[in-house]
Coordinates of C-alpha atoms and ligand atoms in Angstrom, one line a residue:
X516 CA 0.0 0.0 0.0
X517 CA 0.9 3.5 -0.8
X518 CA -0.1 6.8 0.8
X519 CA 0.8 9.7 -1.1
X520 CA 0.1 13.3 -0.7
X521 CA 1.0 15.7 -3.5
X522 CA 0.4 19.3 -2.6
X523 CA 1.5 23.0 -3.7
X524 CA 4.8 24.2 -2.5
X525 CA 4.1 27.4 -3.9
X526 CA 0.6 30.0 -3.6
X527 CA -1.4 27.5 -5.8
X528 CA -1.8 27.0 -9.2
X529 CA 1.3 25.1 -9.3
X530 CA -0.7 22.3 -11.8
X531 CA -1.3 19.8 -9.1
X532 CA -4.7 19.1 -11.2
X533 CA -2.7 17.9 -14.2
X534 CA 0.0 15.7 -11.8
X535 CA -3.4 14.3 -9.4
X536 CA -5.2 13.3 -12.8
X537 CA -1.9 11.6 -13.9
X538 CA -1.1 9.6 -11.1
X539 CA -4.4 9.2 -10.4
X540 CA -4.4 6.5 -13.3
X541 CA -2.5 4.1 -10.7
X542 CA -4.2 5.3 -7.2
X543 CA -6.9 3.2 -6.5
X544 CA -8.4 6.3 -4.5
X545 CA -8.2 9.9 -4.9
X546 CA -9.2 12.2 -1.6
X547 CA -9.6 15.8 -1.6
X548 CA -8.4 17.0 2.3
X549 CA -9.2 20.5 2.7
X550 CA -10.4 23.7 0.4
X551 CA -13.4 24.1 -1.3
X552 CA -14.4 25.8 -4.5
X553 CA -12.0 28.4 -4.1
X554 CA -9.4 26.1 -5.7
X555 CA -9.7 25.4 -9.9
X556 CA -7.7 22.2 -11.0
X557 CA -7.8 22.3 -14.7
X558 CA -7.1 19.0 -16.4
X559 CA -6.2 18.1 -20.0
X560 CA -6.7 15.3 -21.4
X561 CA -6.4 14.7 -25.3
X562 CA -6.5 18.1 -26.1
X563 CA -9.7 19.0 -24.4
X564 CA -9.3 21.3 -21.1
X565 CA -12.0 20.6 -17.7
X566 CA -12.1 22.5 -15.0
X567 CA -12.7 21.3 -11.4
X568 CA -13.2 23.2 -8.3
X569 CA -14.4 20.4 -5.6
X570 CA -14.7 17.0 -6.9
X571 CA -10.8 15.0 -6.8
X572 CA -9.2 15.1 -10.0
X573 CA -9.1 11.7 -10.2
X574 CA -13.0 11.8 -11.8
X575 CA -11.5 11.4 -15.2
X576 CA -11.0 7.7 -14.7
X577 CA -14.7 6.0 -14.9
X578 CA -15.6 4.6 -11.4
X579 CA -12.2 5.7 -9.8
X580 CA -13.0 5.9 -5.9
X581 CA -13.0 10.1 -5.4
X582 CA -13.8 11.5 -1.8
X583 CA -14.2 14.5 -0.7
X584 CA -12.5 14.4 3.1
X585 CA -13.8 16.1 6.3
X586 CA -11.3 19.0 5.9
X587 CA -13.3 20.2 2.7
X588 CA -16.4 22.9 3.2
X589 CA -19.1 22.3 0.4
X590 CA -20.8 24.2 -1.5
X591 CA -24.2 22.2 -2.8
X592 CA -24.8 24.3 -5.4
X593 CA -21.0 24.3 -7.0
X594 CA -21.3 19.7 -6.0
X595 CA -24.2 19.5 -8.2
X596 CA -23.0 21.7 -10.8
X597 CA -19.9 20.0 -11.0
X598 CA -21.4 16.6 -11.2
X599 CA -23.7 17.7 -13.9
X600 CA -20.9 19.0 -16.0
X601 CA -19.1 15.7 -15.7
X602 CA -22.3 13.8 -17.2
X603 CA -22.3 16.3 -19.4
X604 CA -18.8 15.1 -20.9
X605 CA -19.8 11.7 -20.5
X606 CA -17.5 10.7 -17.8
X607 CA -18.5 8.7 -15.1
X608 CA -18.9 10.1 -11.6
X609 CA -20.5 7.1 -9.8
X610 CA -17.0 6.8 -7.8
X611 CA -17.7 10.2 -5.7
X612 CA -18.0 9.9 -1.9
X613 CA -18.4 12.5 0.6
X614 CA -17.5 12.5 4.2
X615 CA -20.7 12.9 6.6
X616 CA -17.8 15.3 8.6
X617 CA -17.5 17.8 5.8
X618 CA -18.5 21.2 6.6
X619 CA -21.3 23.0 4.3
X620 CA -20.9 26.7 2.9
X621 CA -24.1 28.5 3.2
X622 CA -25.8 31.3 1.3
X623 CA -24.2 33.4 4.5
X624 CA -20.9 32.7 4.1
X625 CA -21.1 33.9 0.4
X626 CA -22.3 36.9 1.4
X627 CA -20.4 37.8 4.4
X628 CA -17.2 36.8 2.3
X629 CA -18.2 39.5 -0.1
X630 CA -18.9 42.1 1.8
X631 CA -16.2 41.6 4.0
X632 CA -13.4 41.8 1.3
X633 CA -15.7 45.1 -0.6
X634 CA -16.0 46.9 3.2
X635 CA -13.2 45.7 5.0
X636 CA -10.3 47.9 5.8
X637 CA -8.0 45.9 4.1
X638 CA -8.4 43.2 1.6
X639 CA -7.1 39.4 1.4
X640 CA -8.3 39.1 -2.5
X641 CA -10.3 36.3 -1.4
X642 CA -12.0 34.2 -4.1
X643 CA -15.3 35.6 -2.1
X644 CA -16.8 31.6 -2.2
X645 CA -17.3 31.6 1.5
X646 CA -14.5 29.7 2.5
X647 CA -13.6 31.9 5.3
X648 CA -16.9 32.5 6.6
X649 CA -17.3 28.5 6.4
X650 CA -13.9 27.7 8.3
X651 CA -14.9 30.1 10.8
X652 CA -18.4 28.8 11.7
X653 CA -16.5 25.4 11.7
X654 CA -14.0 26.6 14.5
X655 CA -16.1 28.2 16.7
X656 CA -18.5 25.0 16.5
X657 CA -21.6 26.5 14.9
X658 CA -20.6 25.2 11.5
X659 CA -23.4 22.8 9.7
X660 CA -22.6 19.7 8.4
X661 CA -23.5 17.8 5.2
X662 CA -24.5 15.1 8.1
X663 CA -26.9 17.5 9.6
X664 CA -28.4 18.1 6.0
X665 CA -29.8 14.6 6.6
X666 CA -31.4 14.7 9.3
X667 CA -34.7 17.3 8.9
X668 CA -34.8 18.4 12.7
X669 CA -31.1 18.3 13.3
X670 CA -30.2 20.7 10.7
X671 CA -33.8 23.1 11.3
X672 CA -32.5 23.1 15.0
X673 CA -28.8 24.1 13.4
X674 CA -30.0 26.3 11.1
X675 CA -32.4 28.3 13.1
X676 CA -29.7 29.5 15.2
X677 CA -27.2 30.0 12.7
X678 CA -29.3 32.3 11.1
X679 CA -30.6 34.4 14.1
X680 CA -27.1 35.3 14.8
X681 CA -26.2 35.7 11.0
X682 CA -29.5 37.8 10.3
X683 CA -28.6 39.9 13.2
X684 CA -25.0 40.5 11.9
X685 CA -26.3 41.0 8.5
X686 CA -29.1 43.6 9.0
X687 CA -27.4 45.0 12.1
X688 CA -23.6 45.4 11.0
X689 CA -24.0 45.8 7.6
X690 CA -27.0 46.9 6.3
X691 CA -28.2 43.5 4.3
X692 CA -31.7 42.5 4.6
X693 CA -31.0 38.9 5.6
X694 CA -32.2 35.2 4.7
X695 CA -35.5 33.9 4.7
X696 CA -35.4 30.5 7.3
X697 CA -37.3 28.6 5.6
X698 CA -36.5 28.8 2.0
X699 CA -33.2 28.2 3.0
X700 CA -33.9 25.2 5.3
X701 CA -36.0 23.6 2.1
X702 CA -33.0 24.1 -0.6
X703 CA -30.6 22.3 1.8
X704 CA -32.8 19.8 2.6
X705 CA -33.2 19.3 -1.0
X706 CA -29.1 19.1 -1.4
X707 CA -29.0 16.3 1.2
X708 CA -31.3 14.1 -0.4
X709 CA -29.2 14.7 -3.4
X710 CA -26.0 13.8 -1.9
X711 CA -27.0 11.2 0.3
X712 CA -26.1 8.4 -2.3
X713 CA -22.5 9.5 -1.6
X714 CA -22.2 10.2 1.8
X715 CA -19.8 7.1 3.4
X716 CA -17.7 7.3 6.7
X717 CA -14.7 8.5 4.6
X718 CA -11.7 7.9 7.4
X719 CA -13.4 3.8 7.4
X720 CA -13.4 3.5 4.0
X721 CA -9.5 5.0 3.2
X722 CA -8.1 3.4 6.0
X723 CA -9.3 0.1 4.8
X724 CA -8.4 0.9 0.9
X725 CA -5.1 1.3 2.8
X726 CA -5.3 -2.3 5.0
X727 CA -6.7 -3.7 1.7
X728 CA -2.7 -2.7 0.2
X729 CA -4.4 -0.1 -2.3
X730 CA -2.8 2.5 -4.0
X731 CA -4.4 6.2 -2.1
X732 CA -3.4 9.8 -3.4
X733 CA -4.5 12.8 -1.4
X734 CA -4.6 15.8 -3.3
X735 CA -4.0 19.4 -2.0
X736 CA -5.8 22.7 -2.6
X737 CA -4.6 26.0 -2.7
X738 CA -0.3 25.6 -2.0
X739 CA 1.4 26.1 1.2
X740 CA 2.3 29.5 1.3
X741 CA -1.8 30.0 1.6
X742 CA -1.8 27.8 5.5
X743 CA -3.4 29.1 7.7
X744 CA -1.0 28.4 9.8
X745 CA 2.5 28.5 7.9
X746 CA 1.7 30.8 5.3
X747 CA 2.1 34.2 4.8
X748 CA -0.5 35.1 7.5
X749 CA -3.1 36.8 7.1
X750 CA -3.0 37.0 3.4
X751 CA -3.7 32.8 3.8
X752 CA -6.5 30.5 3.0
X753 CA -8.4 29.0 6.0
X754 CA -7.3 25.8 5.9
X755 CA -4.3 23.6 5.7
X756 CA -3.3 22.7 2.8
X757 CA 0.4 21.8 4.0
X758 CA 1.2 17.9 5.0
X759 CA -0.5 17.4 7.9
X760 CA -4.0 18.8 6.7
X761 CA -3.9 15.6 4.8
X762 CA -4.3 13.5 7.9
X763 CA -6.4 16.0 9.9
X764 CA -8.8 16.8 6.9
X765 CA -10.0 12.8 5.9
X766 CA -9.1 10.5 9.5
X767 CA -5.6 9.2 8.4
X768 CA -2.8 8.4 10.7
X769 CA 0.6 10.2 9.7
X770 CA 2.4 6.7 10.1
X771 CA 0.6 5.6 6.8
X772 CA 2.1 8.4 4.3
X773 CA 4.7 7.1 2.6
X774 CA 5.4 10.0 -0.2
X775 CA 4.6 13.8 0.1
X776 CA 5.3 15.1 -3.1
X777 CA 5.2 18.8 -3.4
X778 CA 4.4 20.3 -6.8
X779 CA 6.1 23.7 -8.0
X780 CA 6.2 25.6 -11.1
X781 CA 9.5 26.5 -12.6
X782 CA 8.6 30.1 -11.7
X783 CA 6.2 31.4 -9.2
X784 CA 2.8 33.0 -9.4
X785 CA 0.2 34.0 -7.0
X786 CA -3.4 35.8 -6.5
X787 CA -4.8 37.8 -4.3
X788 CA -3.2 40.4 -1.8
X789 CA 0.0 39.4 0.2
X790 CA 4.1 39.9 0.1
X791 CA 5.4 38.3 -3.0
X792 CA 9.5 38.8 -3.0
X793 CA 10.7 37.8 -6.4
X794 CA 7.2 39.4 -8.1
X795 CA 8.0 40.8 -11.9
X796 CA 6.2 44.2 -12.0
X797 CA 7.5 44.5 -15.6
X798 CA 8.0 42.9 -19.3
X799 CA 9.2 39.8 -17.7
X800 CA 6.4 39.4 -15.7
X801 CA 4.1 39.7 -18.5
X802 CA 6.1 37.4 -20.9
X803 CA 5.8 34.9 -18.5
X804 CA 2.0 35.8 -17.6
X805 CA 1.1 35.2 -21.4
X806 CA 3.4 32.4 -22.2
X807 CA 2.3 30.4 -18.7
X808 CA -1.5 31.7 -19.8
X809 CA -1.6 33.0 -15.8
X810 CA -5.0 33.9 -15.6
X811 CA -6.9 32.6 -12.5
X812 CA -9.3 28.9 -13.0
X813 CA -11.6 30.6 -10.0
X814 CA -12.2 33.8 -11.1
X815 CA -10.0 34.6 -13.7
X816 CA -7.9 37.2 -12.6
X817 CA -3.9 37.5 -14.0
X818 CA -1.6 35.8 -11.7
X819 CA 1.1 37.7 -10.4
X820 CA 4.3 36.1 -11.7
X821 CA 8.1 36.5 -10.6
X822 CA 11.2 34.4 -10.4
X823 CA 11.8 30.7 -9.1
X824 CA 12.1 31.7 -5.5
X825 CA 14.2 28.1 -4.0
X826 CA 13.9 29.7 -0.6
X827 CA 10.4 28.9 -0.4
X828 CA 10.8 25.9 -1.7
X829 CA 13.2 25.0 1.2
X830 CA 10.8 25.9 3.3
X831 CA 7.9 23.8 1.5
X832 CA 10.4 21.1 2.3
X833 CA 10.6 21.4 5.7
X834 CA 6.9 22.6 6.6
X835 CA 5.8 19.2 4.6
X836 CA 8.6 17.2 4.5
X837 CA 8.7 16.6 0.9
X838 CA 10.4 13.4 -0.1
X839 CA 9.8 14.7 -3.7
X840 CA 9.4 17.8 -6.2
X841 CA 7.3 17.7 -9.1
X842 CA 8.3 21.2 -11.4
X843 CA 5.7 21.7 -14.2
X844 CA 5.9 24.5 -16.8
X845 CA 9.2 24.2 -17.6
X846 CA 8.5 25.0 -21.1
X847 CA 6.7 28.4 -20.6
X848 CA 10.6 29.6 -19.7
X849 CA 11.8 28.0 -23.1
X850 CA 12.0 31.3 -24.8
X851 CA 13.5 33.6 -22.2
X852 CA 17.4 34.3 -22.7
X853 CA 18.5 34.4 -19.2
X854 CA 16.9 32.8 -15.4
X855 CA 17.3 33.7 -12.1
X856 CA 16.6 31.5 -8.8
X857 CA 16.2 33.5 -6.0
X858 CA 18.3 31.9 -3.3
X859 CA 18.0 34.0 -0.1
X860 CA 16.9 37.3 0.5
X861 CA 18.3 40.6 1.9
X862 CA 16.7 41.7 4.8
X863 CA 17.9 45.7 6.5
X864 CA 21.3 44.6 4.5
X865 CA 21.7 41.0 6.9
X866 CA 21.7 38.2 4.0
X867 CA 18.5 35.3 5.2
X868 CA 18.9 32.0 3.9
X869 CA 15.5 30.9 5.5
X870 CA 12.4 31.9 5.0
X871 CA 11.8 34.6 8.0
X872 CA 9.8 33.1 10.8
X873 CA 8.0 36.6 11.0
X874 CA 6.0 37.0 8.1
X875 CA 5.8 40.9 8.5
X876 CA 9.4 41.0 7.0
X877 CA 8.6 39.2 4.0
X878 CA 7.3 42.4 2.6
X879 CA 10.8 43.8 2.7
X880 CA 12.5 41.4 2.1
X881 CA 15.1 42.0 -1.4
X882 CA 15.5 38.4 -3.4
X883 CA 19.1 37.8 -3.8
X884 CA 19.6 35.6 -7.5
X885 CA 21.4 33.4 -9.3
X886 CA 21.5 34.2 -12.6
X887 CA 21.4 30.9 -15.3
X888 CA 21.3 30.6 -18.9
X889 CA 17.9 29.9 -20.4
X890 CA 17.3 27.0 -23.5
X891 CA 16.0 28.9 -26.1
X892 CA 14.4 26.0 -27.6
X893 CA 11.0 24.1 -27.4
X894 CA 10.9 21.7 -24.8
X895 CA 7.2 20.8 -24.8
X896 CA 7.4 17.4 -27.0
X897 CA 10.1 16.5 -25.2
X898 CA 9.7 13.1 -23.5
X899 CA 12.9 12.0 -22.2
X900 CA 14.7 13.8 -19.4
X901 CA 18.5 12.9 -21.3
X902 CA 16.7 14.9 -24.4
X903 CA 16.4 18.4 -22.5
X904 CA 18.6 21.2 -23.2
X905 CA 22.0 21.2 -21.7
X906 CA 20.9 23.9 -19.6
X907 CA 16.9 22.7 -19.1
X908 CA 19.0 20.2 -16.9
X909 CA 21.3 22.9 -15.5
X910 CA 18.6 24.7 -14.1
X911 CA 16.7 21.7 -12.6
X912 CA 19.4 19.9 -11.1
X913 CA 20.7 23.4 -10.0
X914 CA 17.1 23.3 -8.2
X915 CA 17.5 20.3 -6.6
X916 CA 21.2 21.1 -5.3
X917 CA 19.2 24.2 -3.8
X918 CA 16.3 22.4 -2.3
X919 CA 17.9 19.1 -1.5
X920 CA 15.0 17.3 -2.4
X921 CA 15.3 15.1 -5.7
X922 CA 13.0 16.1 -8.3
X923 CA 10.5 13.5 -9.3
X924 CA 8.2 14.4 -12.2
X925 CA 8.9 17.1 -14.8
X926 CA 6.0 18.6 -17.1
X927 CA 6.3 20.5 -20.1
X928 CA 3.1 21.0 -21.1
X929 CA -0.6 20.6 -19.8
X930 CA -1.2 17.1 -21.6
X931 CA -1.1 14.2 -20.0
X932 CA 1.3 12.6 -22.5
X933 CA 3.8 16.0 -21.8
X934 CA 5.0 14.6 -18.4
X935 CA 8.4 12.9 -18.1
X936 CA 8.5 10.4 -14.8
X937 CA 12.4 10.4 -12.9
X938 CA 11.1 8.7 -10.0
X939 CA 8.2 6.2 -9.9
X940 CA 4.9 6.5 -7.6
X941 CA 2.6 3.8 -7.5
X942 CA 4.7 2.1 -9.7
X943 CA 3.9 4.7 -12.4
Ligands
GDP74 P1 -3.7 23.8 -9.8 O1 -4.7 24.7 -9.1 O2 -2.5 23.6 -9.0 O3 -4.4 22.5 -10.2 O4 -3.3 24.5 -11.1 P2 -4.3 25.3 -12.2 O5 -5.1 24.3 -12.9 O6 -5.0 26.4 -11.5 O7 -3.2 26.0 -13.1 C1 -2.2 25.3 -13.8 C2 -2.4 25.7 -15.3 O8 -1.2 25.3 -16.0 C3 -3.5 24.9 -16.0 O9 -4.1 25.7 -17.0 C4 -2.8 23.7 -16.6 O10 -3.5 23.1 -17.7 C5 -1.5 24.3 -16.9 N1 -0.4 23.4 -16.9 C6 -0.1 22.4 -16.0 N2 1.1 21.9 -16.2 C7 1.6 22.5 -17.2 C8 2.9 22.5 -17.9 O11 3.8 21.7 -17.6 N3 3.1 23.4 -19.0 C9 2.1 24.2 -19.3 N4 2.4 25.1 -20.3 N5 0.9 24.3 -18.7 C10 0.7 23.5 -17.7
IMO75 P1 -5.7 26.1 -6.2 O1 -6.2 24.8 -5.5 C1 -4.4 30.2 -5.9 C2 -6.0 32.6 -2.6 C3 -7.0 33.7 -3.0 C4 -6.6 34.7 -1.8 C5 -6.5 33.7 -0.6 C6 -7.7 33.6 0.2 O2 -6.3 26.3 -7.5 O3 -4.2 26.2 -6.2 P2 -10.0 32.3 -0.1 O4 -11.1 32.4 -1.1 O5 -9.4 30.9 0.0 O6 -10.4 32.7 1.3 O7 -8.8 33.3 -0.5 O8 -6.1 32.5 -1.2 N1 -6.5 31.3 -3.2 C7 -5.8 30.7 -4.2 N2 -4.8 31.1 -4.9 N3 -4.9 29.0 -6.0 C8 -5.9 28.5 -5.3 O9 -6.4 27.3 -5.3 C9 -6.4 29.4 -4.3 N4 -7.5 29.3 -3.4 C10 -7.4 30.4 -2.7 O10 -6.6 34.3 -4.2 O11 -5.4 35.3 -2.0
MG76 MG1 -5.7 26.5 -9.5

């Protein structure tokens, strides 16, 4: 048996869509552990591109166990949606499972996501889907869950008083009419009976896929500079994407991991608001934002995009203890003429090798490079590592000198078929 996580090392988008759907073809079970719709996995598969924002990217492979862990929040509405647009493309969803555990995002948390980032005195750049709102309710214990959607006077009882405080906050704080009770309490319903079919005690059924010697990938959200908790706080997602929301978001024991693979672009990107040290606010930036097509799955805004920064990467390592790197997009650098790597970063003139341990100074901190030689030539039909450029393989051993972690997996391209394999998974 194999546990595997594969998260982002970076601020998302790193393409762990297009690595879960490829490994997924050996898992025998594909878990999503934390998120929600904020995150857009975008999966291509011969020459035709589908987006996902909740359900595993495993889906692609007819019947292929998917779950949805505890550690998720759920939006019915984007669920249903999602499952209709897979029918839709005649693939087979019949494999999806939820977790009873699994926290649901309400009509509230939409809205008070919303107007918190509009009236707010600062703004996180939140993907406004409730996420936030959702995680909250879930930590202070008033959250609903997609078992209380079952049960009609369990969730009326939840419901009631979630909304009397929400109304109040709403109509009192800021200046929304509210939600009706009961139309509310009816639509929901509705969305249990719908998902009932697929609701399973999620922990039982992986942990036994794992007794049973199966093959079990856990795929990340969002990357791990958006933690809540090792990120750059507060301009974070509210969850854990990192390692250990892998165990904590679907029941697992961290003695059955075997592999945490982290996935990282050969540059960096991010959205939203937040510190960003080796951000291109120029041509470069742009070059890369149009050859990298950096344009947000969620809601489509333009990715910020800067150098490789390796000290992030070191400390993606050691916040998830990556036993491997995947680097996809190599070929959106194969027409630039020159590369750097960030390797540390100047800080009031002291030189930090680590990332800081107080996120405030990442805003000032000055990336020291590396400058290497691009390729100059197209890498994206490549399909053998010893066929790269001379200095394709400069740059990614140079990255794995940097990082100390070997580099597994290489992609150079979105397809399935543009992924070169260094180090088997599964068997792969
Ligand atoms: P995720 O959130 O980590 O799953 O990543 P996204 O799907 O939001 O963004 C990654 C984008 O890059 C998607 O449009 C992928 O199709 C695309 N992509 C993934 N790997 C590669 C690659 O190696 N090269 C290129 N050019 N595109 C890639
Ligand atoms: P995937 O899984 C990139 C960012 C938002 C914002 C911050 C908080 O596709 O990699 P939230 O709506 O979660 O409260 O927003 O987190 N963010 C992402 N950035 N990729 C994602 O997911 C993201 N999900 C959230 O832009 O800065
Ligand atoms: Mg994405």
């Amino acid at each position: 048996m194999s546990a595997v996580v594969l998260l982002g090392a970076q601020w998302g988008d790193e393409g762990k869509g297009k690595i879960t759907d490829f490994l997924a073809e050996r898992a025998e079970v594909v878990c999503r552990y934390q998120g929600g719709n904020n995150a857009g996995h975008t999966v291509v598969i011969k020459n035709k591109t589908y987006k996902l924002h909740l359900i595993p990217s495993g889906i692609f492979y007819p019947g292929k166990l998917c779950i949805i862990g505890n550690g998720v929040v759920i939006d019915p509405e984007v669920l249903f949606k999602e499952l209709d647009y897979i029918k839709e493309n005649n693939l087979d969803a019949s494999g999806l499972r939820i977790s009873g555990s699994a926290h649901v995002i309400m009509p509230y948390h939409k809205c008070l996501d919303e107007i918190q980032e509009e009236l707010g005195s600062f703004k996180i750049g939140t993907t406004k889907r409730g996420i936030g709102p959702c995680y909250m309710d879930k930590i202070f214990r008033w959250g609903i869950r997609v078992s209380d959607l079952l049960d009609p006077a369990i969730f009326k009882e939840v419901l009631d008083r979630n909304l009397k405080e929400k109304n109040l906050l709403l109509q009192r704080v800021y200046n929304h009419p509210g939600f009706d009770c009961q139309e509310m309490y009816e639509s929901y319903l509705e969305y249990g009976k719908k998902m009932k079919p697929h609701v399973v005690d999620a922990s039982l059924l992986i942990n036994k896929a794992l007794d049973e010697n199966k093959d079990v990938l856990f795929e990340g959200a969002q990357g791990t500079l958006l933690d809540v908790d090792h990120g750059t706080y507060p301009f974070v997602t509210s969850s854990n994407p990192t390692a250990g929301g892998a165990c904590t978001g679907t029941g697992v024991g961290p003695t059955r991991i075997k592999e945490v693979i982290g996935v990282a672009k050969a540059y960096t990107t991010r959205v939203g608001e937040g510190p960003f040290p080796t951000e291109l606010k120029n041509a470069d930036g742009e070059n890369i934002r149009n050859a990298g097509q950096e344009y947000g799955t969620t809601t489509g805004r333009p990715r910020r995009c800067g150098w490789l920064d390796v000290v992030i990467l070191r400390y993606a390592a050691r916040i998830n203890g990556l036993s491997q790197l995947v680097i996809t997009k190599l070929d959106v650098l194969d027409k630039l003429e020159t590369l750097k790597i960030c390797t540390g970063y100047r800080y009031k003139g002291e030189l930090l090798k680590e990332f800081p341990p107080n996120i405030k100074h990442l805003a000032d901190c000055e990336p020291v490079y590396e400058i290497m030689p691009g390729w100059m030539s197209d890498t994206s039909e490549i399909k053998e590592y010893k066929n790269l450029p001379p200095n394709a393989k400069r740059y990614l051993e140079r990255i794995e000198e940097l990082v100390k972690v070997k580099i597994g997996i290489v992609s150079l391209g979105p397809g399935r078929e543009q992924t070169i394999i260094l180090s088997k998974v599964f068997g792969n």
